[in-house]
Short mmCIF file of C-alpha atoms and ligand atoms in Angstrom, two decimals:
data_model
loop_
_atom_site.label_atom_id
_atom_site.label_comp_id
_atom_site.label_asym_id
_atom_site.label_seq_id
_atom_site.Cartn_x
_atom_site.Cartn_y
_atom_site.Cartn_z
CA MET N 1 -23.87 3.30 32.67
CA ASN N 2 -22.70 6.68 31.37
CA TRP N 3 -19.54 8.25 32.73
CA GLU N 4 -21.38 10.63 35.07
CA GLU N 5 -23.20 7.77 36.76
CA GLU N 6 -20.05 5.70 36.91
CA LEU N 7 -18.12 8.55 38.49
CA LYS N 8 -20.79 9.12 41.09
CA THR N 9 -20.99 5.43 41.85
CA LEU N 10 -17.23 5.16 42.34
CA ILE N 11 -17.21 8.16 44.67
CA ARG N 12 -20.08 6.73 46.69
CA ALA N 13 -18.39 3.33 46.76
CA ARG N 14 -15.36 5.12 48.25
CA TYR N 15 -12.86 4.34 45.53
CA PRO N 16 -9.83 6.30 46.80
CA ILE N 17 -8.25 7.48 43.55
CA ILE N 18 -10.01 7.94 40.22
CA TRP N 19 -8.29 8.94 36.99
CA LEU N 20 -10.41 10.87 34.51
CA THR N 21 -9.17 11.08 30.94
CA SER N 22 -10.51 14.19 29.27
CA SER N 23 -9.34 17.50 27.90
CA GLU N 24 -12.54 19.21 29.01
CA GLU N 25 -11.78 20.73 32.42
CA GLN N 26 -14.86 22.88 32.68
CA ARG N 27 -17.18 20.05 31.84
CA VAL N 28 -15.58 17.79 34.44
CA ILE N 29 -15.60 20.51 37.11
CA GLN N 30 -19.24 21.29 36.41
CA LYS N 31 -20.22 17.65 36.76
CA LEU N 32 -18.11 17.11 39.89
CA SER N 33 -19.57 20.19 41.40
CA GLU N 34 -23.07 18.74 40.94
CA ILE N 35 -22.03 15.36 42.30
CA THR N 36 -20.27 16.77 45.38
CA THR N 37 -23.21 19.04 46.17
CA ASP N 38 -25.52 16.07 45.87
CA LEU N 39 -23.33 13.87 48.08
CA GLU N 40 -22.64 16.71 50.54
CA LYS N 41 -18.90 16.70 50.13
CA THR N 42 -16.56 19.66 49.92
CA PHE N 43 -15.05 20.12 46.49
CA TYR N 44 -11.41 21.17 46.08
CA VAL N 45 -9.54 21.81 42.87
CA TRP N 46 -5.76 21.67 42.59
CA SER N 47 -3.62 23.06 39.81
CA ALA N 48 0.14 23.53 39.53
CA THR N 49 -0.27 27.29 39.36
CA LYS N 50 -2.93 27.96 41.99
CA GLY N 51 -2.50 25.13 44.45
CA ILE N 52 -5.59 23.96 46.35
CA GLN N 53 -8.74 25.99 45.99
CA LYS N 54 -12.12 25.29 47.47
CA LEU N 55 -14.87 25.34 44.93
CA THR N 56 -17.66 27.45 46.30
CA ALA N 57 -19.70 29.84 44.19
CA ASP N 58 -16.40 31.54 43.48
CA LEU N 59 -13.15 29.69 43.89
CA GLU N 60 -11.80 30.23 47.36
CA ASP N 61 -8.16 29.61 48.19
CA VAL N 62 -7.82 27.18 51.03
CA ASP N 63 -4.16 27.22 51.65
CA PRO N 64 -2.24 29.26 49.13
CA GLY N 65 0.92 27.78 50.64
CA ALA N 66 0.15 24.35 49.26
CA VAL N 67 1.06 24.46 45.59
CA SER N 68 3.61 21.70 45.10
CA ILE N 69 2.29 18.17 44.85
CA ASP N 70 3.81 17.04 48.17
CA SER N 71 2.55 19.92 50.27
CA SER N 72 -0.83 19.74 48.55
CA LEU N 73 -1.24 16.03 49.19
CA MET N 74 -0.21 16.65 52.78
CA ALA N 75 -2.74 19.45 53.13
CA PHE N 76 -5.44 17.24 51.60
CA THR N 77 -4.59 14.45 54.06
CA GLU N 78 -5.26 16.93 56.86
CA LEU N 79 -8.52 18.04 55.28
CA ILE N 80 -9.95 14.56 54.93
CA ASN N 81 -9.57 14.02 58.65
CA GLN N 82 -12.02 16.83 59.20
CA GLU N 83 -14.53 16.53 56.38
CA LYS N 84 -15.82 14.52 53.44
CA ALA N 85 -14.05 15.90 50.45
CA VAL N 86 -13.31 15.41 46.80
CA MET N 87 -10.15 16.91 45.33
CA LEU N 88 -9.64 17.23 41.62
CA MET N 89 -6.03 17.57 40.43
CA LYS N 90 -5.72 19.10 36.98
CA ASP N 91 -3.07 18.22 34.36
CA ILE N 92 -1.62 15.61 36.59
CA HIS N 93 0.20 13.44 34.07
CA PRO N 94 3.57 15.23 33.84
CA PHE N 95 3.85 15.40 37.65
CA ILE N 96 3.16 11.82 38.51
CA GLN N 97 6.18 10.04 37.08
CA GLU N 98 8.73 10.62 39.87
CA PRO N 99 9.36 7.71 42.30
CA LEU N 100 8.83 9.95 45.32
CA THR N 101 5.55 11.28 43.99
CA ILE N 102 4.36 7.77 43.20
CA ARG N 103 5.08 6.80 46.82
CA MET N 104 3.09 9.78 48.07
CA PHE N 105 0.10 8.77 46.01
CA LYS N 106 0.30 5.29 47.44
CA ASP N 107 0.43 6.74 50.96
CA ILE N 108 -2.60 8.89 50.41
CA TYR N 109 -4.41 5.94 48.84
CA PHE N 110 -4.37 4.18 52.22
CA GLU N 111 -5.46 7.34 54.04
CA LEU N 112 -8.32 7.78 51.61
CA LYS N 113 -9.40 4.18 51.94
CA ASN N 114 -10.38 4.83 55.54
CA SER N 115 -12.16 8.06 54.75
CA TYR N 116 -15.18 9.37 52.92
CA SER N 117 -13.03 11.33 50.54
CA THR N 118 -11.80 10.86 47.01
CA LEU N 119 -8.87 12.07 44.98
CA ILE N 120 -9.57 12.63 41.32
CA LEU N 121 -6.80 12.98 38.77
CA LEU N 122 -7.56 14.66 35.50
CA ALA N 123 -5.43 14.49 32.35
CA PRO N 124 -5.99 14.46 28.62
CA ILE N 125 -4.37 11.04 28.29
CA THR N 126 -4.33 7.89 30.37
CA ASP N 127 -0.73 7.69 31.47
CA ILE N 128 -0.50 6.08 34.87
CA PRO N 129 2.87 4.83 36.10
CA ILE N 130 2.85 1.03 36.34
CA ASP N 131 3.41 1.15 40.10
CA LEU N 132 0.20 3.10 40.58
CA GLN N 133 -2.05 1.26 38.19
CA LYS N 134 -3.42 -1.06 40.87
CA TYR N 135 -4.43 1.89 42.99
CA VAL N 136 -6.20 3.95 40.38
CA THR N 137 -9.53 3.42 38.60
CA VAL N 138 -9.84 4.98 35.17
CA ILE N 139 -12.82 6.58 33.48
CA ASP N 140 -12.21 7.68 29.93
CA ILE N 141 -14.72 10.47 29.33
CA PRO N 142 -16.16 10.52 25.83
CA LEU N 143 -16.97 13.72 24.01
CA PRO N 144 -20.48 14.98 24.75
CA GLU N 145 -23.41 13.11 23.30
CA LYS N 146 -26.47 14.66 21.76
CA GLU N 147 -28.40 15.02 25.01
CA GLU N 148 -25.61 17.00 26.64
CA LEU N 149 -25.33 19.24 23.59
CA ARG N 150 -29.10 19.70 23.56
CA LYS N 151 -28.99 21.28 27.03
CA ILE N 152 -26.35 23.79 25.89
CA LEU N 153 -28.31 24.54 22.74
CA GLU N 154 -31.56 25.17 24.59
CA VAL N 155 -29.96 27.40 27.22
CA MET N 156 -28.08 29.33 24.56
CA VAL N 157 -31.16 29.98 22.44
CA LYS N 158 -33.09 31.13 25.46
CA ASP N 159 -30.31 33.43 26.72
CA VAL N 160 -29.58 34.93 23.35
CA ASN N 161 -33.22 35.60 22.55
CA GLU N 162 -33.62 37.38 25.89
CA ALA N 163 -30.36 39.28 25.93
CA LEU N 164 -30.18 40.33 22.32
CA ASN N 165 -33.85 40.55 21.69
CA LEU N 166 -33.62 38.04 18.88
CA ASN N 167 -36.20 35.54 17.86
CA ILE N 168 -34.21 32.46 17.04
CA GLU N 169 -36.35 29.39 16.61
CA LEU N 170 -35.03 25.93 16.15
CA ASN N 171 -38.01 24.58 14.27
CA GLY N 172 -36.96 21.41 12.55
CA ASN N 173 -33.23 22.14 12.74
CA THR N 174 -32.48 20.87 16.22
CA ASP N 175 -31.37 17.44 15.14
CA THR N 176 -29.17 18.69 12.30
CA ILE N 177 -27.48 21.15 14.65
CA LEU N 178 -26.92 18.53 17.33
CA ASN N 179 -25.49 16.11 14.77
CA ALA N 180 -23.21 18.85 13.55
CA GLY N 181 -22.03 19.30 17.14
CA LEU N 182 -20.96 15.68 17.59
CA GLY N 183 -17.18 15.47 17.70
CA LEU N 184 -16.83 18.79 19.52
CA THR N 185 -16.18 19.53 23.17
CA LEU N 186 -18.88 21.46 25.05
CA ASP N 187 -16.78 24.61 24.83
CA GLU N 188 -16.27 24.24 21.12
CA PHE N 189 -19.96 23.61 20.54
CA GLU N 190 -20.83 26.76 22.46
CA ASN N 191 -18.32 28.77 20.43
CA VAL N 192 -19.65 27.44 17.16
CA LEU N 193 -23.21 28.36 18.13
CA ALA N 194 -22.07 31.81 19.20
CA LYS N 195 -20.23 32.33 15.95
CA SER N 196 -23.26 31.41 13.90
CA ILE N 197 -25.44 33.78 15.91
CA VAL N 198 -22.99 36.66 15.52
CA ALA N 199 -22.48 36.07 11.80
CA LYS N 200 -25.99 35.13 10.77
CA ARG N 201 -28.17 36.36 13.64
CA ASN N 202 -29.40 32.80 13.58
CA LEU N 203 -28.40 29.18 14.04
CA ASP N 204 -27.45 28.06 10.60
CA PRO N 205 -26.68 24.33 10.35
CA SER N 206 -24.31 24.74 7.39
CA THR N 207 -22.24 27.39 9.22
CA ILE N 208 -22.07 25.06 12.18
CA ILE N 209 -20.96 22.12 10.04
CA THR N 210 -18.25 24.21 8.35
CA GLU N 211 -16.99 25.43 11.72
CA LYS N 212 -16.96 21.92 13.13
CA GLU N 213 -14.86 20.74 10.21
CA GLN N 214 -12.41 23.57 10.83
CA ILE N 215 -12.13 22.64 14.49
CA ILE N 216 -11.50 19.00 13.64
CA LYS N 217 -8.88 20.05 11.15
CA LYS N 218 -7.14 22.07 13.85
CA THR N 219 -6.46 18.89 15.78
CA GLY N 220 -3.84 18.62 13.05
CA ILE N 221 -4.27 14.92 12.46
CA LEU N 222 -7.88 14.47 11.41
CA GLU N 223 -9.56 15.82 8.36
CA TYR N 224 -13.17 15.76 7.34
CA TYR N 225 -13.24 14.53 3.79
CA HIS N 226 -16.17 15.18 1.48
CA SER N 227 -16.25 12.14 -0.68
CA MET N 228 -17.23 12.64 -4.32
CA GLU N 229 -16.05 9.19 -5.36
CA SER N 230 -18.46 6.31 -5.72
CA MET N 231 -18.27 2.60 -6.43
CA GLU N 232 -18.92 3.26 -10.13
CA ASP N 233 -15.63 5.15 -10.32
CA ILE N 234 -13.69 2.01 -9.49
CA GLY N 235 -12.76 -0.32 -12.32
CA GLY N 236 -12.57 -3.98 -11.33
CA LEU N 237 -11.94 -5.02 -7.70
CA GLU N 238 -15.21 -6.94 -7.82
CA ASN N 239 -14.55 -9.10 -4.77
CA LEU N 240 -13.69 -6.08 -2.68
CA LYS N 241 -16.71 -4.15 -3.93
CA SER N 242 -19.16 -6.93 -3.21
CA TRP N 243 -17.59 -7.47 0.21
CA LEU N 244 -18.11 -3.78 0.99
CA MET N 245 -21.69 -3.88 -0.19
CA ARG N 246 -22.39 -6.81 2.07
CA ARG N 247 -20.79 -4.97 5.02
CA LYS N 248 -22.91 -1.93 4.37
CA LYS N 249 -25.96 -4.02 5.20
CA ALA N 250 -24.32 -5.15 8.42
CA PHE N 251 -24.61 -1.61 9.82
CA SER N 252 -28.41 -1.71 9.72
CA ARG N 253 -30.57 -2.17 12.77
CA GLU N 254 -31.92 -5.41 11.28
CA ALA N 255 -28.39 -6.76 11.12
CA ARG N 256 -27.79 -5.90 14.76
CA GLU N 257 -31.03 -7.54 15.79
CA PHE N 258 -30.01 -10.55 13.77
CA GLY N 259 -26.91 -10.75 15.95
CA LEU N 260 -24.28 -9.24 13.69
CA ARG N 261 -21.76 -6.92 15.26
CA PRO N 262 -20.96 -3.70 13.41
CA PRO N 263 -18.05 -4.37 11.04
CA LYS N 264 -14.64 -3.19 12.23
CA GLY N 265 -12.90 -2.40 9.02
CA ILE N 266 -10.57 -3.50 6.28
CA LEU N 267 -6.96 -3.20 5.36
CA MET N 268 -6.09 -2.92 1.68
CA VAL N 269 -2.57 -3.85 0.67
CA GLY N 270 -1.02 -3.44 -2.75
CA ALA N 271 1.17 -1.58 -5.17
CA PRO N 272 0.77 2.21 -5.45
CA GLY N 273 -1.88 3.54 -7.83
CA THR N 274 -4.14 0.49 -7.76
CA GLY N 275 -7.18 2.28 -6.34
CA LYS N 276 -6.86 1.69 -2.61
CA SER N 277 -7.36 5.30 -1.55
CA LEU N 278 -10.06 5.64 -4.17
CA THR N 279 -11.91 2.67 -2.70
CA ALA N 280 -11.61 4.08 0.81
CA LYS N 281 -13.23 7.32 -0.29
CA ALA N 282 -15.93 5.55 -2.27
CA THR N 283 -16.77 3.47 0.80
CA ALA N 284 -17.88 6.61 2.62
CA LYS N 285 -20.41 7.29 -0.09
CA LEU N 286 -21.50 3.66 -0.25
CA PHE N 287 -22.07 3.51 3.51
CA GLY N 288 -23.53 7.03 3.60
CA MET N 289 -21.18 7.98 6.43
CA PRO N 290 -18.77 10.86 7.01
CA LEU N 291 -15.13 10.11 6.30
CA LEU N 292 -12.47 11.19 8.77
CA LYS N 293 -8.98 10.93 7.43
CA LEU N 294 -6.33 10.21 10.02
CA ASP N 295 -2.87 11.37 9.06
CA MET N 296 -0.48 9.09 10.90
CA SER N 297 2.56 11.13 10.02
CA LYS N 298 1.09 14.08 11.92
CA VAL N 299 0.23 12.14 15.04
CA PHE N 300 3.75 12.39 16.30
CA GLY N 301 4.34 15.67 18.11
CA SER N 302 7.50 17.03 19.61
CA LEU N 303 6.34 17.55 23.18
CA VAL N 304 6.25 14.85 25.82
CA GLY N 305 2.91 13.10 25.80
CA GLU N 306 1.73 15.07 22.79
CA SER N 307 1.58 12.15 20.38
CA GLU N 308 -0.49 10.01 22.74
CA LYS N 309 -2.79 12.94 23.40
CA ASN N 310 -3.25 13.58 19.67
CA MET N 311 -4.11 9.98 19.07
CA ALA N 312 -6.51 9.79 22.01
CA GLU N 313 -8.28 12.93 20.84
CA ALA N 314 -8.58 11.71 17.28
CA LEU N 315 -10.07 8.40 18.39
CA LYS N 316 -12.49 10.17 20.71
CA ILE N 317 -13.65 12.44 17.92
CA ALA N 318 -14.16 9.46 15.61
CA GLU N 319 -16.22 7.68 18.28
CA SER N 320 -18.37 10.68 18.96
CA ILE N 321 -19.13 11.18 15.27
CA ALA N 322 -19.88 7.46 14.79
CA PRO N 323 -21.21 5.92 12.70
CA CYS N 324 -18.36 7.08 10.52
CA ILE N 325 -15.39 5.88 8.53
CA LEU N 326 -11.89 6.37 9.82
CA PHE N 327 -9.56 6.39 6.84
CA VAL N 328 -5.95 5.64 7.71
CA ASP N 329 -4.05 6.09 4.48
CA GLU N 330 -0.66 4.41 4.12
CA ILE N 331 -0.72 3.12 7.65
CA GLU N 332 2.82 1.75 7.35
CA LYS N 333 4.14 5.31 7.45
CA ALA N 334 3.44 5.34 11.16
CA PHE N 335 5.66 2.35 11.67
CA ALA N 336 8.68 3.89 10.06
CA GLY N 337 10.55 4.25 13.34
CA ILE N 338 9.03 1.44 15.32
CA SER N 339 11.82 -1.12 15.39
CA SER N 340 14.28 1.40 16.72
CA SER N 341 11.57 3.29 18.55
CA GLY N 342 12.84 2.20 21.95
CA GLU N 343 16.06 4.13 21.45
CA THR N 344 15.10 7.04 19.25
CA ASP N 345 11.86 8.34 20.69
CA SER N 346 11.66 6.55 24.05
CA GLY N 347 8.99 4.23 22.72
CA VAL N 348 6.47 6.88 21.70
CA THR N 349 5.81 5.34 18.28
CA ALA N 350 5.29 1.93 19.79
CA ARG N 351 2.94 3.34 22.43
CA VAL N 352 0.86 5.29 19.93
CA ILE N 353 0.52 2.26 17.68
CA GLY N 354 -0.42 0.19 20.71
CA GLN N 355 -3.07 2.77 21.50
CA LEU N 356 -4.54 2.43 18.01
CA LEU N 357 -4.42 -1.36 18.05
CA THR N 358 -6.03 -1.61 21.46
CA TRP N 359 -8.72 0.78 20.40
CA MET N 360 -9.37 -1.20 17.24
CA GLN N 361 -9.84 -4.28 19.36
CA GLU N 362 -12.02 -2.72 22.03
CA ARG N 363 -13.97 0.09 20.41
CA GLN N 364 -17.69 -0.02 21.11
CA LYS N 365 -18.92 2.57 18.64
CA PRO N 366 -19.51 1.82 14.96
CA VAL N 367 -16.35 3.33 13.52
CA PHE N 368 -15.39 1.49 10.35
CA VAL N 369 -11.64 1.66 9.83
CA VAL N 370 -10.41 1.65 6.26
CA ALA N 371 -6.65 1.42 6.13
CA THR N 372 -4.36 1.23 3.14
CA CYS N 373 -0.80 0.03 2.87
CA ASN N 374 1.66 0.08 -0.01
CA ASP N 375 4.34 -1.93 1.74
CA PRO N 376 3.19 -4.78 4.00
CA PHE N 377 6.77 -5.56 5.05
CA LYS N 378 6.77 -2.42 7.16
CA LEU N 379 3.72 -3.58 9.12
CA PRO N 380 4.28 -5.07 12.58
CA PRO N 381 2.73 -8.53 12.97
CA GLU N 382 0.18 -7.19 15.49
CA MET N 383 -1.44 -5.27 12.70
CA THR N 384 -2.40 -8.31 10.69
CA ARG N 385 -3.42 -10.43 13.66
CA ALA N 386 -7.01 -11.71 13.62
CA GLY N 387 -9.55 -9.46 15.25
CA ARG N 388 -8.11 -6.11 14.24
CA PHE N 389 -9.67 -5.94 10.79
CA ASP N 390 -12.54 -7.98 9.46
CA ASP N 391 -10.43 -8.76 6.44
CA ILE N 392 -7.26 -7.89 4.59
CA PHE N 393 -7.45 -7.48 0.84
CA HIS N 394 -4.71 -7.57 -1.71
CA VAL N 395 -5.30 -4.97 -4.40
CA ASP N 396 -3.11 -6.14 -7.24
CA LEU N 397 -2.33 -4.50 -10.56
CA PRO N 398 -5.45 -4.67 -12.72
CA SER N 399 -6.17 -7.69 -14.89
CA ARG N 400 -6.90 -7.28 -18.57
CA SER N 401 -10.65 -6.98 -18.19
CA GLU N 402 -10.16 -4.61 -15.28
CA ARG N 403 -7.92 -2.40 -17.39
CA GLU N 404 -10.66 -2.25 -20.00
CA GLU N 405 -13.05 -1.05 -17.35
CA ILE N 406 -10.58 1.52 -16.06
CA PHE N 407 -10.03 2.88 -19.58
CA ARG N 408 -13.80 3.18 -19.98
CA ILE N 409 -14.24 4.97 -16.67
CA HIS N 410 -11.52 7.52 -17.37
CA LEU N 411 -12.56 8.15 -20.98
CA ASN N 412 -16.04 8.82 -19.67
CA LYS N 413 -14.60 11.22 -17.13
CA ILE N 414 -13.12 13.38 -19.88
CA GLY N 415 -16.40 13.34 -21.74
CA ARG N 416 -15.42 10.83 -24.45
CA ASP N 417 -17.50 7.87 -25.57
CA PRO N 418 -15.45 4.71 -24.90
CA GLY N 419 -17.31 3.08 -27.79
CA ASN N 420 -15.22 5.19 -30.17
CA PHE N 421 -11.95 3.69 -28.92
CA ASP N 422 -10.19 0.35 -29.22
CA ILE N 423 -10.36 -0.40 -25.55
CA SER N 424 -9.47 -4.04 -25.91
CA GLU N 425 -6.22 -3.16 -27.68
CA PHE N 426 -5.36 -0.61 -24.98
CA ALA N 427 -5.90 -3.25 -22.32
CA ARG N 428 -3.76 -5.76 -24.20
CA LEU N 429 -0.89 -3.26 -24.36
CA THR N 430 -0.99 -2.21 -20.72
CA GLU N 431 -0.17 -5.37 -18.80
CA GLY N 432 1.47 -4.32 -15.54
CA TYR N 433 0.09 -0.77 -15.63
CA SER N 434 -1.79 0.48 -12.57
CA GLY N 435 -5.12 2.31 -12.61
CA ALA N 436 -3.35 5.54 -11.75
CA GLU N 437 -0.99 5.03 -14.70
CA ILE N 438 -3.88 4.39 -17.08
CA GLU N 439 -5.49 7.60 -15.88
CA GLN N 440 -2.21 9.41 -16.48
CA ILE N 441 -1.90 8.01 -20.00
CA ILE N 442 -5.33 9.29 -20.92
CA THR N 443 -4.54 12.71 -19.49
CA GLU N 444 -1.27 12.92 -21.41
CA ALA N 445 -2.90 11.75 -24.64
CA LEU N 446 -5.59 14.36 -24.20
CA TYR N 447 -2.94 17.09 -23.78
CA ARG N 448 -1.19 15.99 -26.91
CA ALA N 449 -4.35 15.85 -29.00
CA PHE N 450 -5.23 19.32 -27.82
CA ASP N 451 -1.77 20.62 -28.69
CA GLU N 452 -2.06 19.17 -32.17
CA GLY N 453 -5.48 20.66 -32.59
CA LEU N 454 -6.96 17.20 -33.15
CA GLU N 455 -9.71 15.16 -31.54
CA LEU N 456 -8.40 12.45 -29.22
CA ASP N 457 -8.12 9.12 -31.07
CA ASN N 458 -6.74 5.58 -30.65
CA GLN N 459 -3.33 6.56 -31.94
CA HIS N 460 -2.78 9.25 -29.28
CA ILE N 461 -3.46 6.77 -26.55
CA ILE N 462 -1.43 3.94 -28.06
CA GLU N 463 1.58 6.20 -28.48
CA GLU N 464 1.33 7.32 -24.87
CA ILE N 465 1.17 3.68 -23.76
CA GLN N 466 4.25 2.80 -25.80
CA GLY N 467 6.23 5.69 -24.41
CA TYR N 468 5.37 4.88 -20.82
CA MET N 469 7.43 2.84 -18.39
CA PRO N 470 5.11 1.47 -15.69
CA LEU N 471 6.34 1.32 -12.13
CA SER N 472 5.79 -2.44 -12.05
CA LYS N 473 8.57 -2.95 -14.59
CA LYS N 474 11.01 -1.03 -12.44
CA ARG N 475 9.86 -2.70 -9.26
CA LYS N 476 9.17 -6.21 -10.43
CA ASP N 477 10.75 -8.00 -7.48
CA GLU N 478 8.98 -5.86 -4.96
CA ILE N 479 5.61 -6.56 -6.54
CA GLU N 480 6.32 -10.29 -6.60
CA ARG N 481 7.26 -10.17 -2.94
CA ILE N 482 4.00 -8.46 -2.06
CA ARG N 483 2.10 -11.09 -4.08
CA LYS N 484 3.75 -13.90 -2.12
CA TRP N 485 2.96 -12.18 1.16
CA ALA N 486 -0.61 -11.55 0.05
CA GLU N 487 -1.17 -15.21 -0.76
CA ILE N 488 -0.76 -15.96 2.90
CA TYR N 489 -2.44 -13.00 4.54
CA CYS N 490 -4.99 -11.58 2.10
CA LYS N 491 -8.08 -12.15 0.07
CA PRO N 492 -7.82 -11.00 -3.53
CA ALA N 493 -9.70 -7.78 -4.27
CA SER N 494 -10.18 -8.80 -7.88
CA ILE N 495 -11.75 -11.66 -9.68
CA ARG N 496 -8.74 -12.81 -11.65
CA ASP N 497 -8.87 -13.50 -15.33
CA SER N 498 -5.75 -14.78 -17.02
CA GLU N 499 -3.91 -12.43 -19.36
CA SER N 500 -5.14 -14.45 -22.34
CA GLY N 501 -8.59 -13.30 -21.37
CA SER N 502 -10.17 -16.64 -20.48
CA LYS N 503 -13.43 -16.69 -18.58
CA ALA N 504 -13.25 -14.99 -15.19
CA ARG N 505 -13.40 -17.24 -12.17
CA ARG N 506 -15.30 -16.06 -9.14
CA ILE N 507 -13.49 -16.93 -5.95
CA GLU N 508 -15.20 -17.96 -2.75
CA LEU N 509 -15.23 -15.34 0.01
N1 ADP O 601 -9.26 0.46 -10.17
C1 ADP O 601 -9.30 1.74 -10.56
N2 ADP O 601 -10.38 2.21 -11.22
C2 ADP O 601 -10.44 3.50 -11.62
N3 ADP O 601 -9.49 4.40 -11.38
C3 ADP O 601 -8.38 4.00 -10.71
C4 ADP O 601 -8.24 2.65 -10.27
N4 ADP O 601 -7.06 2.55 -9.62
C5 ADP O 601 -6.50 3.78 -9.64
N5 ADP O 601 -7.28 4.66 -10.30
C6 ADP O 601 -7.01 6.08 -10.55
O1 ADP O 601 -5.77 6.42 -9.97
C7 ADP O 601 -5.92 7.37 -8.93
C8 ADP O 601 -4.95 7.09 -7.80
O2 ADP O 601 -5.27 5.86 -7.21
P1 ADP O 601 -5.24 5.65 -5.64
O3 ADP O 601 -6.55 5.15 -5.19
O4 ADP O 601 -4.73 6.87 -4.98
O5 ADP O 601 -4.15 4.50 -5.54
P2 ADP O 601 -3.49 3.87 -4.24
O6 ADP O 601 -4.14 4.47 -3.05
O7 ADP O 601 -3.76 2.41 -4.37
O8 ADP O 601 -2.05 4.18 -4.33
C9 ADP O 601 -7.36 7.27 -8.53
O9 ADP O 601 -7.83 8.47 -7.98
C10 ADP O 601 -8.05 6.93 -9.84
O10 ADP O 601 -8.29 8.10 -10.59
MG1 MG O 602 -3.14 5.72 -1.75
#
């Protein structure tokens, strides 16, 4: 059942109080207006600034005196004795936390139970006081799906062609435009269409896509990332790569028909510079899905309820764009304040994390979460509990053969033939160096060769290696600690070969 049908059913079944979670007021009002007309009920809208208004063709004040919550609830109690009514209360969440207000909502619940009327509470987040939770039924309204966007698109094209005497035709572009609209609210979609028409006198899918990415960026916490990286750019990590390739197949329709559920995601844990973020980005290309990067450090806002709202919006956007990849880089950053969260931020961090964890458990849409973590000791135990991720991988410092591969990849990237270099010697000399450090060594060597007016050769690279102090030497204990942790909680991302270079052993996954 979609949310419109569910809402109508609940109203007809005389559920007294319904909580709608959405930031799209107009869309909700429009739908409620259709439902109330259909069910022959009067439709009232309450806001903190205007009080109760009756929704006729134009909004009509019913009782301008009733603005505060108490007088408005009282006025509505009177109204439901005389007629069948639905009242929508906008932005309710900041007003509903006081004990007295909670009591009033309970009172009206019992009045409503014996009536043909419904009270509907609208807020951008689901934040119901515990005392009221038993009395309230929640519908979390997703962002519009294609069919809802299609209606807007068709009306818009028709109106614009008539009013501006244009001749916009959708031809084969309808689907591209509707896909580009996923992740937007109805209002935003309308604005994006309008902007394209003004700028191009036409509906140009690429303008629409660019605009959509801007809008998503404005949420402040999500970013559309255009992935250039592919699996071939990653040296080593063979177990992880083959795992990802197998998961890619699990997104197909055949896999679903075979009984497989869409994969949930992975967590990659390991020292900095080992290719975790790189792998996340390459996964987008491998799966052929858009990558949304969630910046945990920006989730936390300064206003009450803002953080939860940010998170809810981000998750809604990800679901509406699905299938997609949600990339949560350095997820432990979000947990920085969690242990003391109860005192310092009245539990906001803990609540937001809870929101993410619950969503990861319950999400219906194919959103594949790829999370990375440099420091597993900052993760709360809930994070690694079964059922959140399909698997947790330990991305360790590269083995000797992996380092060879990484040298080859990065020499290729600067347009050099790896065959002209003593790769095996480089790999022997770089035990404990990360992929990022190998890349840096090549870059530095290239600078130096250029300065000297010479072509890059073995000696440049070997000298860079010898002058370089890898992070793993400075942080030996830390890396050992992560390895111990990973033995318990993770699968290895790499097929390990011993430093002496004996034959690689493929591990069972
Ligand atoms: N296994 C690897 N293969 C190829 N390049 C690598 C590898 N690991 C790291 N790099 C290089 O180092 C850069 C930084 O690595 P990154 O993925 O950001 O590390 P992490 O996220 O694990 O800290 C990458 O963009 C890539 O150029
Ligand atoms: Mg990283």
